[in-house]
XYZ file of N, CA and C in Angstrom:
384
model
N -200.329 -58.100 -38.890
C -199.420 -57.019 -38.904
C -199.574 -56.543 -40.399
N -198.879 -55.361 -40.345
C -198.499 -54.770 -41.836
C -197.601 -55.565 -42.465
N -198.051 -55.422 -43.808
C -197.106 -55.904 -44.845
C -196.277 -55.008 -45.375
N -195.040 -55.494 -45.819
C -194.026 -54.725 -46.203
C -193.953 -54.819 -47.989
N -194.181 -53.817 -48.550
C -194.704 -54.072 -49.884
C -193.068 -53.912 -50.460
N -192.505 -54.897 -51.422
C -191.290 -54.577 -52.076
C -191.682 -54.192 -53.359
N -190.697 -53.205 -54.003
C -191.292 -52.758 -55.390
C -189.923 -53.542 -56.162
N -190.428 -53.668 -57.403
C -189.564 -54.691 -58.458
C -188.924 -53.582 -59.244
N -187.788 -53.911 -59.706
C -186.823 -53.023 -60.438
C -187.487 -53.012 -61.699
N -187.846 -51.395 -62.024
C -188.202 -51.176 -63.541
C -187.192 -50.927 -64.178
N -186.822 -52.014 -64.832
C -185.437 -51.798 -65.842
C -185.487 -51.141 -67.113
N -186.645 -51.198 -67.472
C -187.062 -50.223 -68.901
C -186.816 -48.767 -68.497
N -187.554 -48.669 -67.236
C -187.764 -47.041 -66.508
C -186.299 -46.641 -66.390
N -185.152 -47.542 -65.856
C -183.949 -47.146 -65.637
C -183.066 -47.144 -67.075
N -183.508 -47.997 -67.732
C -182.567 -47.797 -68.955
C -182.927 -46.487 -69.891
N -184.233 -46.170 -69.668
C -184.925 -45.153 -70.307
C -184.154 -43.708 -69.654
N -183.830 -43.643 -68.293
C -183.458 -42.566 -67.609
C -181.665 -42.360 -67.551
N -180.929 -43.660 -67.923
C -179.503 -43.312 -67.679
C -179.081 -42.665 -68.759
N -179.329 -42.791 -70.017
C -178.737 -41.753 -71.211
C -178.732 -40.437 -70.563
N -179.537 -39.690 -69.795
C -179.687 -38.459 -69.652
C -178.157 -38.336 -68.754
N -177.907 -39.088 -68.004
C -176.740 -39.093 -67.123
C -175.625 -39.085 -68.032
N -175.566 -39.654 -68.954
C -174.671 -39.853 -69.961
C -174.268 -38.690 -70.770
N -175.354 -37.949 -71.272
C -175.606 -36.838 -72.008
C -174.858 -35.728 -71.277
N -175.463 -35.848 -69.903
C -174.837 -34.717 -68.671
C -173.389 -34.547 -68.783
N -172.951 -35.916 -68.827
C -171.463 -35.968 -68.417
C -170.453 -35.892 -69.835
N -171.326 -36.235 -70.821
C -170.784 -35.867 -72.186
C -170.510 -34.102 -72.241
N -171.509 -33.674 -71.622
C -171.521 -31.710 -72.174
C -170.227 -31.455 -70.946
N -170.306 -32.218 -69.860
C -169.050 -31.515 -69.007
C -167.941 -32.003 -69.588
N -167.725 -33.183 -70.141
C -166.129 -33.554 -70.578
C -165.997 -32.680 -71.594
N -166.782 -31.953 -72.467
C -166.466 -31.214 -73.347
C -165.749 -30.070 -72.903
N -165.926 -29.960 -71.641
C -164.895 -28.664 -70.848
C -163.609 -29.047 -70.939
N -163.289 -30.265 -70.748
C -161.884 -30.966 -70.605
C -161.285 -31.187 -71.803
N -159.989 -30.747 -72.163
C -159.192 -31.033 -73.329
C -159.317 -32.439 -73.387
N -159.613 -33.082 -74.595
C -159.463 -34.457 -74.782
C -158.158 -35.119 -74.430
N -156.971 -34.438 -74.554
C -155.874 -34.957 -74.134
C -155.705 -35.368 -72.650
N -156.367 -34.717 -71.894
C -156.573 -34.918 -70.772
C -157.395 -35.827 -70.250
N -158.217 -36.753 -70.925
C -159.090 -37.335 -70.535
C -158.599 -38.550 -69.624
N -157.614 -38.687 -69.832
C -156.882 -39.996 -69.190
C -156.470 -39.505 -67.641
N -156.523 -38.340 -67.521
C -155.887 -37.781 -65.958
C -157.215 -37.564 -65.184
N -157.425 -38.387 -64.451
C -158.430 -38.410 -63.542
C -158.936 -37.134 -62.803
N -157.737 -36.729 -62.584
C -157.508 -35.138 -61.572
C -158.500 -34.175 -62.303
N -158.196 -34.426 -63.675
C -158.861 -33.281 -64.570
C -160.687 -33.181 -64.497
N -161.045 -34.466 -64.274
C -162.771 -34.501 -64.580
C -163.216 -35.475 -63.396
N -162.437 -35.360 -62.311
C -163.003 -36.144 -61.093
C -164.374 -35.699 -60.575
N -164.508 -34.445 -60.616
C -166.113 -33.719 -60.133
C -167.239 -34.338 -61.113
N -166.773 -34.277 -62.457
C -167.463 -34.561 -63.625
C -168.216 -36.127 -63.290
N -167.069 -37.088 -63.214
C -167.341 -38.467 -63.219
C -168.090 -38.834 -61.612
N -167.785 -37.960 -60.720
C -168.648 -38.142 -59.422
C -170.172 -37.816 -59.807
N -170.365 -36.678 -60.550
C -171.755 -36.266 -60.554
C -172.451 -37.316 -61.824
N -171.543 -37.934 -62.576
C -172.150 -38.908 -63.477
C -172.427 -40.465 -62.872
N -171.494 -40.556 -61.688
C -171.786 -41.653 -61.098
C -173.276 -41.623 -60.004
N -172.900 -40.476 -59.321
C -174.276 -40.178 -58.534
C -175.844 -40.202 -59.350
N -175.411 -39.625 -60.732
C -176.598 -39.570 -61.251
C -176.995 -40.921 -61.883
N -176.277 -42.001 -62.033
C -176.572 -43.338 -62.605
C -177.179 -44.166 -61.132
N -176.568 -43.682 -59.989
C -177.194 -44.403 -58.787
C -178.674 -43.771 -58.307
N -178.769 -42.429 -58.574
C -180.108 -41.996 -58.305
C -181.199 -42.269 -59.339
N -180.782 -42.435 -60.738
C -181.640 -43.066 -61.370
C -182.277 -44.326 -61.400
N -180.982 -45.193 -61.050
C -181.421 -46.660 -60.803
C -182.235 -46.909 -59.678
N -181.972 -45.932 -58.484
C -182.866 -46.086 -57.254
C -184.128 -45.576 -57.423
N -184.610 -44.608 -58.336
C -185.918 -43.978 -58.433
C -186.374 -45.132 -59.532
N -185.891 -45.927 -60.227
C -186.556 -47.112 -60.720
C -186.661 -48.422 -59.850
N -186.354 -48.157 -58.481
C -186.546 -49.263 -57.829
C -185.273 -50.454 -58.055
N -184.276 -49.962 -58.485
C -183.387 -50.811 -58.803
C -182.220 -50.810 -57.800
N -181.362 -52.072 -57.437
C -180.150 -51.646 -56.754
C -179.134 -51.227 -57.597
N -178.214 -50.620 -57.046
C -177.074 -49.970 -57.757
C -175.791 -50.271 -57.344
N -174.772 -50.693 -57.956
C -174.631 -51.236 -59.167
C -175.442 -52.398 -59.634
N -175.849 -52.339 -60.795
C -176.668 -53.750 -61.108
C -176.218 -53.842 -62.577
N -176.320 -55.095 -63.155
C -175.715 -55.342 -64.408
C -176.056 -54.534 -65.432
N -177.387 -54.013 -65.584
C -177.586 -53.277 -66.670
C -177.023 -51.830 -66.600
N -177.060 -51.166 -65.590
C -176.256 -50.074 -65.145
C -174.556 -49.869 -65.364
N -174.240 -51.408 -65.043
C -172.679 -51.456 -65.181
C -172.416 -51.336 -66.608
N -173.449 -51.999 -67.703
C -173.195 -52.083 -68.986
C -173.240 -50.787 -69.434
N -174.015 -49.819 -69.080
C -174.281 -48.489 -69.583
C -172.843 -47.692 -68.921
N -172.594 -48.061 -68.006
C -171.225 -47.140 -67.604
C -170.034 -47.509 -68.354
N -170.006 -49.023 -68.515
C -169.171 -49.458 -69.458
C -168.926 -48.749 -70.691
N -170.242 -48.913 -71.181
C -170.375 -47.743 -72.736
C -169.854 -46.459 -72.540
N -170.097 -45.651 -71.503
C -169.484 -44.412 -71.368
C -168.130 -44.578 -71.310
N -167.345 -45.340 -70.575
C -166.047 -45.592 -70.247
C -165.286 -45.936 -71.911
N -166.006 -46.511 -72.690
C -165.417 -46.936 -73.463
C -165.674 -45.678 -74.675
N -166.423 -44.931 -74.445
C -166.127 -43.888 -75.145
C -165.577 -42.755 -75.008
N -165.393 -42.659 -73.848
C -164.227 -41.519 -73.038
C -162.692 -42.114 -72.855
N -162.549 -43.228 -72.372
C -161.577 -43.499 -72.202
C -160.932 -45.151 -72.826
N -161.337 -45.172 -73.967
C -160.636 -46.250 -74.528
C -159.115 -46.178 -74.868
N -158.883 -44.831 -75.152
C -157.339 -44.689 -75.496
C -156.319 -44.795 -74.040
N -156.950 -44.754 -73.120
C -156.340 -44.660 -71.624
C -155.763 -46.105 -71.126
N -154.705 -46.206 -71.261
C -153.965 -47.644 -70.723
C -153.204 -47.583 -69.597
N -152.862 -48.446 -68.763
C -152.193 -47.999 -67.728
C -151.062 -48.770 -68.155
N -149.857 -48.077 -67.943
C -148.477 -48.308 -68.250
C -147.904 -49.542 -67.024
N -147.745 -50.518 -67.806
C -147.273 -51.441 -66.982
C -145.736 -51.887 -67.093
N -145.093 -51.839 -65.950
C -143.730 -51.818 -65.606
C -143.105 -53.157 -66.049
N -142.242 -53.145 -67.009
C -141.801 -54.669 -67.528
C -140.424 -54.949 -66.749
N -140.245 -55.642 -65.467
C -138.883 -55.855 -64.961
C -138.308 -56.946 -65.363
N -136.944 -56.331 -65.601
C -136.038 -57.263 -65.914
C -135.011 -57.699 -65.031
N -134.275 -58.842 -65.062
C -133.181 -59.348 -64.233
C -132.213 -58.448 -64.280
N -131.394 -57.925 -63.151
C -130.159 -57.219 -63.653
C -128.863 -58.168 -64.387
N -127.885 -57.377 -64.860
C -126.867 -58.176 -65.337
C -126.233 -59.108 -64.583
N -125.793 -60.266 -65.107
C -125.281 -61.571 -64.422
C -124.483 -60.970 -63.231
N -123.464 -60.375 -63.699
C -122.475 -59.508 -62.512
C -123.001 -59.011 -61.436
N -124.117 -58.144 -61.723
C -124.711 -57.444 -60.266
C -125.216 -58.775 -59.678
N -126.207 -59.596 -60.463
C -127.075 -60.459 -59.841
C -126.098 -61.354 -58.895
N -124.872 -61.877 -59.192
C -124.192 -62.660 -58.598
C -123.381 -62.028 -57.369
N -123.004 -60.510 -57.637
C -122.565 -59.991 -56.556
C -123.787 -59.685 -55.066
N -125.049 -59.605 -55.861
C -126.010 -59.315 -54.818
C -126.357 -60.664 -54.222
N -126.233 -61.632 -54.744
C -126.361 -63.175 -54.052
C -124.988 -63.457 -53.169
N -124.003 -62.944 -53.624
C -122.671 -63.762 -52.931
C -122.571 -62.536 -51.687
N -122.819 -61.533 -51.687
C -122.336 -60.751 -50.363
C -123.205 -61.139 -49.195
N -124.458 -61.608 -49.222
C -125.328 -62.015 -48.088
C -124.658 -63.346 -47.609
N -124.236 -64.320 -48.564
C -123.638 -65.482 -48.449
C -122.295 -65.435 -47.805
N -121.308 -64.462 -48.053
C -120.173 -64.366 -47.690
C -120.247 -63.866 -46.213
N -121.307 -62.874 -45.869
C -121.418 -62.071 -44.764
C -121.868 -63.089 -43.685
N -122.977 -64.328 -44.298
C -123.573 -65.371 -43.176
C -122.127 -66.097 -42.636
N -121.270 -66.718 -43.863
C -120.362 -67.379 -43.474
C -119.358 -66.598 -42.818
N -119.077 -65.617 -42.844
C -117.943 -64.835 -41.963
C -118.520 -64.628 -40.455
N -120.082 -64.275 -40.445
C -120.560 -64.371 -38.998
C -120.471 -65.824 -38.505
N -120.673 -66.545 -39.032
C -120.947 -67.937 -38.417
C -119.601 -68.462 -37.958
N -118.561 -68.238 -39.027
C -116.801 -68.350 -38.724
C -116.790 -67.692 -37.240
N -117.024 -66.290 -37.210
C -116.764 -65.430 -35.887
C -117.368 -66.113 -34.591
N -118.697 -66.479 -34.576
C -119.302 -67.240 -33.736
C -118.547 -68.370 -33.139
N -118.273 -69.164 -34.056
C -117.664 -70.264 -33.618
C -116.289 -70.196 -33.211
N -115.555 -69.135 -33.822
C -114.283 -68.959 -33.266
C -114.357 -68.247 -31.798
N -115.132 -67.486 -31.524
C -115.297 -66.686 -30.408
C -115.840 -67.418 -29.209
N -116.827 -68.573 -29.762
C -117.148 -69.662 -28.613
C -115.946 -70.614 -28.189
N -114.952 -70.818 -29.178
C -113.603 -71.720 -28.693
C -112.844 -71.036 -27.967
N -112.842 -69.641 -28.008
C -112.088 -68.693 -27.327
C -112.672 -68.055 -26.059
N -113.593 -68.593 -25.450
C -114.406 -68.078 -24.415
C -113.189 -67.880 -23.210
N -112.362 -68.048 -23.292
C -111.453 -68.315 -21.872
C -110.670 -66.716 -22.171
N -110.350 -66.337 -23.351
C -109.956 -64.765 -23.594
C -111.013 -63.749 -23.059
N -112.195 -63.961 -23.551
C -113.270 -62.966 -23.508
C -113.640 -62.861 -22.140
């Protein structure tokens, strides 16, 4: 039968071609105010083009995508453009003790009241 030839990943070719994707992305990002670089909606189309470019170049070099070398390149682009973007983490705090005690006692009291009502009604079944 016919043999299927497998192409080996040409990493050096891929690494040679990926910077063109980065340069194109850099040119597109110049159209976006740097204050808006953390707002994905401002440049999502440019980023999509960049991602497709890196995937295309990896595939043309017979490399799978993503791969560690391409990811390293993409990480470098992220550091260049998005290093000042941090996710704001919500710092949760316990409510004041008065509110916490109230939030705990209300369900406990309601449960006790319902148990008392059920027991009382079951003893008074002759009236119901």
